[in-house]
Amino acid sequence: MISQILMIISLISIWSSLAMALIILMSAVHFWFKHSDFDVDTSPLPEYPMITVVVPAHNEDVVIAQTAKAILDMNYPHDKVEVILFADNCEDNTYQEMQKVKALPQYADRDLTLIDRTGTGGKAGVLNDALKMAKGDYICVYDADAMPERNALYFLVQKVMEDPERHVAAFGRNKTRNANQNFLTRCINQEIVVTQRIQHVGMWHLGKIGRIPGTNFIINTEFVKSIGGWRNGALTEDTDISFKIMQSGKLIALAHNSEAFQQEPETLKSYYLQRKRWAKGNYEVVIANFKHLFGRGNWRVKWEVFYYACTFFWFNAAIVLSDILFFSNLIALIIGLFKPGVQIPFAFDTNNVYMAQLLLFNWFLMILLYLLQISISQATQHGQATVRQIWIALLSYFTYTQLFIIVSISSISSVIMDKILRRDGTKWVKTKRFAG
């Protein structure tokens, strides 16, 4: 009886996650059908608000010069852009690289400030320091490895100006600049493309739900001050402030044409440490906001809490459970070939309708949806839709995507132990950068 209940829970959970993913996929497809033309409007805006561009950099001497130049070269009136580069507790030559950029003659008349910071609070602490000194109507944030496309800032401003009262923030899309480095970066690139061009687009088109990413976004300066700024020490300050914005009833608008090119981890260790930090931060934000799921409040907050809770808790647990059931039955079947009489541990009845068959069907459904998401997302991006990408996707499903389960289990275990032992779980692990 218990085994049957476990099987039914596993099946319902996986089918629910597949249904949710399919709805978001259809929403994204509808969006791209409406925005599939190649005519990009870069006509002059009615007004150009003052923008303060902030770049938090911690030991980023390998990439900071390229990023700073890309920001200074963006297509936005130079007298309307203030750039603040923070060398945050650096132990390398990040600050010196910033000074070299500032000394270039083409930037002599630019409003460029360099800060050799020794404060606390991590990235959130840097952003709060910038908030105190920002002259701009909006604060724009780029990570040190995120090189914005020339019109990235223009499109962000264009989006918020559509409805400045409701659109207190706008976010663009991020692309992998080192996608062809190795198999890991190719897999990460596929994940980023699906996340940016399916999940984010689908959620915005479906319910005007946006999420502040870590980079390539702008947010109204006075609004940030009104909500108390960023939470110092937050592992995922972007997710944390996204919930604050939604609780206020305001919108985080998608500027789908705004793009930045960021560097992704090139080793498994760097990948694991980065994604564990992200997962821990998201767990902490979801737990902190879980109370909003049952009380009165903005429905977008409720949806986001439900979505994150399902993704990180319910669906992930269901996948682990289904894998255990499937492999238990598979092992029993193999043993039964040599030792007749071995019983299948998870079966609905004695008529040989085995759970393994249903779970195998589930696997095919998940693989099909995974490939469909990747194929559609790549079809919306120039140069991505190739046969090679399909083969990479198939291989990554059985290798790369399984790392998410490991990261999730490790992260939730770490969060629980932080609570039990009352230890500081906000230690920031630096993502290693690479030249090029």
PDB file of N, CA and C in Angstrom, residues 223-278:
ATOM      1  N   PHE A 223      12.689  54.462  -5.624  1.00  0.00           N
ATOM      2  CA  PHE A 223      11.937  53.279  -5.181  1.00  0.00           C
ATOM      3  C   PHE A 223      12.819  52.371  -4.322  1.00  0.00           C
ATOM      4  N   VAL A 224      14.068  52.168  -4.770  1.00  0.00           N
ATOM      5  CA  VAL A 224      14.978  51.319  -3.984  1.00  0.00           C
ATOM      6  C   VAL A 224      15.174  51.905  -2.591  1.00  0.00           C
ATOM      7  N   LYS A 225      15.306  53.217  -2.519  1.00  0.00           N
ATOM      8  CA  LYS A 225      15.460  53.858  -1.209  1.00  0.00           C
ATOM      9  C   LYS A 225      14.222  53.658  -0.354  1.00  0.00           C
ATOM     10  N   SER A 226      13.034  53.686  -0.985  1.00  0.00           N
ATOM     11  CA  SER A 226      11.781  53.559  -0.232  1.00  0.00           C
ATOM     12  C   SER A 226      11.590  52.178   0.376  1.00  0.00           C
ATOM     13  N   ILE A 227      12.245  51.163  -0.206  1.00  0.00           N
ATOM     14  CA  ILE A 227      12.102  49.804   0.338  1.00  0.00           C
ATOM     15  C   ILE A 227      13.316  49.406   1.173  1.00  0.00           C
ATOM     16  N   GLY A 228      14.189  50.369   1.438  1.00  0.00           N
ATOM     17  CA  GLY A 228      15.322  50.099   2.330  1.00  0.00           C
ATOM     18  C   GLY A 228      16.555  49.554   1.654  1.00  0.00           C
ATOM     19  N   GLY A 229      16.602  49.619   0.316  1.00  0.00           N
ATOM     20  CA  GLY A 229      17.786  49.161  -0.401  1.00  0.00           C
ATOM     21  C   GLY A 229      17.886  47.654  -0.477  1.00  0.00           C
ATOM     22  N   TRP A 230      19.091  47.183  -0.739  1.00  0.00           N
ATOM     23  CA  TRP A 230      19.353  45.753  -0.831  1.00  0.00           C
ATOM     24  C   TRP A 230      19.692  45.189   0.543  1.00  0.00           C
ATOM     25  N   ARG A 231      19.408  43.911   0.745  1.00  0.00           N
ATOM     26  CA  ARG A 231      19.688  43.275   2.033  1.00  0.00           C
ATOM     27  C   ARG A 231      21.149  42.854   2.081  1.00  0.00           C
ATOM     28  N   ASN A 232      21.916  43.505   2.943  1.00  0.00           N
ATOM     29  CA  ASN A 232      23.343  43.218   3.057  1.00  0.00           C
ATOM     30  C   ASN A 232      23.588  41.743   3.371  1.00  0.00           C
ATOM     31  N   GLY A 233      24.562  41.174   2.638  1.00  0.00           N
ATOM     32  CA  GLY A 233      24.932  39.794   2.884  1.00  0.00           C
ATOM     33  C   GLY A 233      24.082  38.777   2.181  1.00  0.00           C
ATOM     34  N   ALA A 234      23.024  39.201   1.479  1.00  0.00           N
ATOM     35  CA  ALA A 234      22.146  38.248   0.793  1.00  0.00           C
ATOM     36  C   ALA A 234      22.929  37.501  -0.283  1.00  0.00           C
ATOM     37  N   LEU A 235      22.775  36.176  -0.306  1.00  0.00           N
ATOM     38  CA  LEU A 235      23.466  35.377  -1.305  1.00  0.00           C
ATOM     39  C   LEU A 235      22.890  35.618  -2.699  1.00  0.00           C
ATOM     40  N   THR A 236      21.584  35.851  -2.756  1.00  0.00           N
ATOM     41  CA  THR A 236      20.915  36.177  -4.024  1.00  0.00           C
ATOM     42  C   THR A 236      20.120  37.457  -3.812  1.00  0.00           C
ATOM     43  N   GLU A 237      20.840  38.578  -3.834  1.00  0.00           N
ATOM     44  CA  GLU A 237      20.212  39.875  -3.594  1.00  0.00           C
ATOM     45  C   GLU A 237      19.196  40.210  -4.679  1.00  0.00           C
ATOM     46  N   ASP A 238      19.363  39.602  -5.881  1.00  0.00           N
ATOM     47  CA  ASP A 238      18.439  39.854  -6.977  1.00  0.00           C
ATOM     48  C   ASP A 238      17.056  39.254  -6.704  1.00  0.00           C
ATOM     49  N   THR A 239      17.024  37.994  -6.254  1.00  0.00           N
ATOM     50  CA  THR A 239      15.754  37.346  -5.916  1.00  0.00           C
ATOM     51  C   THR A 239      15.084  38.040  -4.741  1.00  0.00           C
ATOM     52  N   ASP A 240      15.889  38.419  -3.755  1.00  0.00           N
ATOM     53  CA  ASP A 240      15.362  39.068  -2.559  1.00  0.00           C
ATOM     54  C   ASP A 240      14.644  40.374  -2.904  1.00  0.00           C
ATOM     55  N   ILE A 241      15.274  41.216  -3.733  1.00  0.00           N
ATOM     56  CA  ILE A 241      14.655  42.501  -4.052  1.00  0.00           C
ATOM     57  C   ILE A 241      13.504  42.324  -5.042  1.00  0.00           C
ATOM     58  N   SER A 242      13.521  41.249  -5.817  1.00  0.00           N
ATOM     59  CA  SER A 242      12.397  40.968  -6.718  1.00  0.00           C
ATOM     60  C   SER A 242      11.115  40.764  -5.932  1.00  0.00           C
ATOM     61  N   PHE A 243      11.201  40.033  -4.833  1.00  0.00           N
ATOM     62  CA  PHE A 243      10.026  39.810  -3.995  1.00  0.00           C
ATOM     63  C   PHE A 243       9.544  41.119  -3.379  1.00  0.00           C
ATOM     64  N   LYS A 244      10.472  41.990  -2.981  1.00  0.00           N
ATOM     65  CA  LYS A 244      10.085  43.288  -2.408  1.00  0.00           C
ATOM     66  C   LYS A 244       9.329  44.130  -3.426  1.00  0.00           C
ATOM     67  N   ILE A 245       9.781  44.096  -4.669  1.00  0.00           N
ATOM     68  CA  ILE A 245       9.118  44.864  -5.719  1.00  0.00           C
ATOM     69  C   ILE A 245       7.709  44.334  -5.960  1.00  0.00           C
ATOM     70  N   MET A 246       7.576  43.022  -6.048  1.00  0.00           N
ATOM     71  CA  MET A 246       6.259  42.431  -6.286  1.00  0.00           C
ATOM     72  C   MET A 246       5.306  42.680  -5.124  1.00  0.00           C
ATOM     73  N   GLN A 247       5.839  42.669  -3.903  1.00  0.00           N
ATOM     74  CA  GLN A 247       4.989  42.937  -2.734  1.00  0.00           C
ATOM     75  C   GLN A 247       4.435  44.356  -2.771  1.00  0.00           C
ATOM     76  N   SER A 248       5.147  45.265  -3.428  1.00  0.00           N
ATOM     77  CA  SER A 248       4.688  46.651  -3.515  1.00  0.00           C
ATOM     78  C   SER A 248       3.631  46.841  -4.596  1.00  0.00           C
ATOM     79  N   GLY A 249       3.416  45.818  -5.423  1.00  0.00           N
ATOM     80  CA  GLY A 249       2.449  45.925  -6.504  1.00  0.00           C
ATOM     81  C   GLY A 249       3.020  46.488  -7.790  1.00  0.00           C
ATOM     82  N   LYS A 250       4.315  46.795  -7.811  1.00  0.00           N
ATOM     83  CA  LYS A 250       4.958  47.314  -9.007  1.00  0.00           C
ATOM     84  C   LYS A 250       5.439  46.161  -9.889  1.00  0.00           C
ATOM     85  N   LEU A 251       5.905  46.511 -11.111  1.00  0.00           N
ATOM     86  CA  LEU A 251       6.303  45.488 -12.076  1.00  0.00           C
ATOM     87  C   LEU A 251       7.788  45.568 -12.406  1.00  0.00           C
ATOM     88  N   ILE A 252       8.358  44.403 -12.685  1.00  0.00           N
ATOM     89  CA  ILE A 252       9.720  44.284 -13.200  1.00  0.00           C
ATOM     90  C   ILE A 252       9.562  43.902 -14.665  1.00  0.00           C
ATOM     91  N   ALA A 253       9.729  44.868 -15.563  1.00  0.00           N
ATOM     92  CA  ALA A 253       9.386  44.682 -16.968  1.00  0.00           C
ATOM     93  C   ALA A 253      10.518  44.016 -17.748  1.00  0.00           C
ATOM     94  N   LEU A 254      10.129  43.189 -18.711  1.00  0.00           N
ATOM     95  CA  LEU A 254      11.095  42.507 -19.570  1.00  0.00           C
ATOM     96  C   LEU A 254      11.429  43.364 -20.784  1.00  0.00           C
ATOM     97  N   ALA A 255      12.706  43.695 -20.934  1.00  0.00           N
ATOM     98  CA  ALA A 255      13.203  44.367 -22.133  1.00  0.00           C
ATOM     99  C   ALA A 255      13.946  43.311 -22.954  1.00  0.00           C
ATOM    100  N   HIS A 256      13.200  42.595 -23.798  1.00  0.00           N
ATOM    101  CA  HIS A 256      13.747  41.384 -24.414  1.00  0.00           C
ATOM    102  C   HIS A 256      14.875  41.667 -25.401  1.00  0.00           C
ATOM    103  N   ASN A 257      15.017  42.909 -25.876  1.00  0.00           N
ATOM    104  CA  ASN A 257      16.088  43.232 -26.817  1.00  0.00           C
ATOM    105  C   ASN A 257      17.394  43.620 -26.131  1.00  0.00           C
ATOM    106  N   SER A 258      17.345  43.856 -24.832  1.00  0.00           N
ATOM    107  CA  SER A 258      18.547  44.251 -24.095  1.00  0.00           C
ATOM    108  C   SER A 258      19.377  43.014 -23.763  1.00  0.00           C
ATOM    109  N   GLU A 259      20.629  43.005 -24.191  1.00  0.00           N
ATOM    110  CA  GLU A 259      21.466  41.824 -24.004  1.00  0.00           C
ATOM    111  C   GLU A 259      22.823  42.175 -23.407  1.00  0.00           C
ATOM    112  N   ALA A 260      23.317  41.267 -22.587  1.00  0.00           N
ATOM    113  CA  ALA A 260      24.674  41.377 -22.053  1.00  0.00           C
ATOM    114  C   ALA A 260      25.328  40.003 -22.159  1.00  0.00           C
ATOM    115  N   PHE A 261      26.638  40.003 -22.331  1.00  0.00           N
ATOM    116  CA  PHE A 261      27.370  38.756 -22.524  1.00  0.00           C
ATOM    117  C   PHE A 261      28.211  38.482 -21.282  1.00  0.00           C
ATOM    118  N   GLN A 262      27.855  37.415 -20.555  1.00  0.00           N
ATOM    119  CA  GLN A 262      28.533  37.133 -19.302  1.00  0.00           C
ATOM    120  C   GLN A 262      29.355  35.854 -19.393  1.00  0.00           C
ATOM    121  N   GLN A 263      30.369  35.783 -18.544  1.00  0.00           N
ATOM    122  CA  GLN A 263      31.248  34.617 -18.520  1.00  0.00           C
ATOM    123  C   GLN A 263      30.720  33.597 -17.518  1.00  0.00           C
ATOM    124  N   GLU A 264      30.667  32.344 -17.946  1.00  0.00           N
ATOM    125  CA  GLU A 264      30.168  31.268 -17.090  1.00  0.00           C
ATOM    126  C   GLU A 264      31.320  30.402 -16.589  1.00  0.00           C
ATOM    127  N   PRO A 265      31.101  29.649 -15.502  1.00  0.00           N
ATOM    128  CA  PRO A 265      32.158  28.782 -14.968  1.00  0.00           C
ATOM    129  C   PRO A 265      32.648  27.783 -16.012  1.00  0.00           C
ATOM    130  N   GLU A 266      33.949  27.522 -16.000  1.00  0.00           N
ATOM    131  CA  GLU A 266      34.543  26.594 -16.960  1.00  0.00           C
ATOM    132  C   GLU A 266      35.014  25.304 -16.317  1.00  0.00           C
ATOM    133  N   THR A 267      34.841  25.181 -14.998  1.00  0.00           N
ATOM    134  CA  THR A 267      35.192  23.945 -14.298  1.00  0.00           C
ATOM    135  C   THR A 267      34.022  23.513 -13.438  1.00  0.00           C
ATOM    136  N   LEU A 268      33.959  22.212 -13.163  1.00  0.00           N
ATOM    137  CA  LEU A 268      32.870  21.680 -12.342  1.00  0.00           C
ATOM    138  C   LEU A 268      32.877  22.274 -10.941  1.00  0.00           C
ATOM    139  N   LYS A 269      34.058  22.485 -10.384  1.00  0.00           N
ATOM    140  CA  LYS A 269      34.142  23.043  -9.036  1.00  0.00           C
ATOM    141  C   LYS A 269      33.562  24.452  -8.998  1.00  0.00           C
ATOM    142  N   SER A 270      33.953  25.284  -9.965  1.00  0.00           N
ATOM    143  CA  SER A 270      33.429  26.654 -10.016  1.00  0.00           C
ATOM    144  C   SER A 270      31.927  26.650 -10.224  1.00  0.00           C
ATOM    145  N   TYR A 271      31.470  25.760 -11.096  1.00  0.00           N
ATOM    146  CA  TYR A 271      30.034  25.654 -11.350  1.00  0.00           C
ATOM    147  C   TYR A 271      29.278  25.250 -10.083  1.00  0.00           C
ATOM    148  N   TYR A 272      29.784  24.226  -9.408  1.00  0.00           N
ATOM    149  CA  TYR A 272      29.113  23.718  -8.209  1.00  0.00           C
ATOM    150  C   TYR A 272      29.027  24.792  -7.128  1.00  0.00           C
ATOM    151  N   LEU A 273      30.120  25.497  -6.880  1.00  0.00           N
ATOM    152  CA  LEU A 273      30.135  26.520  -5.832  1.00  0.00           C
ATOM    153  C   LEU A 273      29.202  27.681  -6.180  1.00  0.00           C
ATOM    154  N   GLN A 274      29.187  28.083  -7.461  1.00  0.00           N
ATOM    155  CA  GLN A 274      28.303  29.178  -7.874  1.00  0.00           C
ATOM    156  C   GLN A 274      26.839  28.781  -7.730  1.00  0.00           C
ATOM    157  N   ARG A 275      26.478  27.619  -8.257  1.00  0.00           N
ATOM    158  CA  ARG A 275      25.076  27.206  -8.237  1.00  0.00           C
ATOM    159  C   ARG A 275      24.598  26.853  -6.827  1.00  0.00           C
ATOM    160  N   LYS A 276      25.505  26.377  -5.979  1.00  0.00           N
ATOM    161  CA  LYS A 276      25.114  26.121  -4.597  1.00  0.00           C
ATOM    162  C   LYS A 276      24.789  27.431  -3.893  1.00  0.00           C
ATOM    163  N   ARG A 277      25.587  28.468  -4.158  1.00  0.00           N
ATOM    164  CA  ARG A 277      25.294  29.777  -3.567  1.00  0.00           C
ATOM    165  C   ARG A 277      23.948  30.294  -4.052  1.00  0.00           C
ATOM    166  N   TRP A 278      23.695  30.173  -5.342  1.00  0.00           N
ATOM    167  CA  TRP A 278      22.411  30.615  -5.886  1.00  0.00           C
ATOM    168  C   TRP A 278      21.252  29.850  -5.252  1.00  0.00           C
TER     169      TRP A 278
END
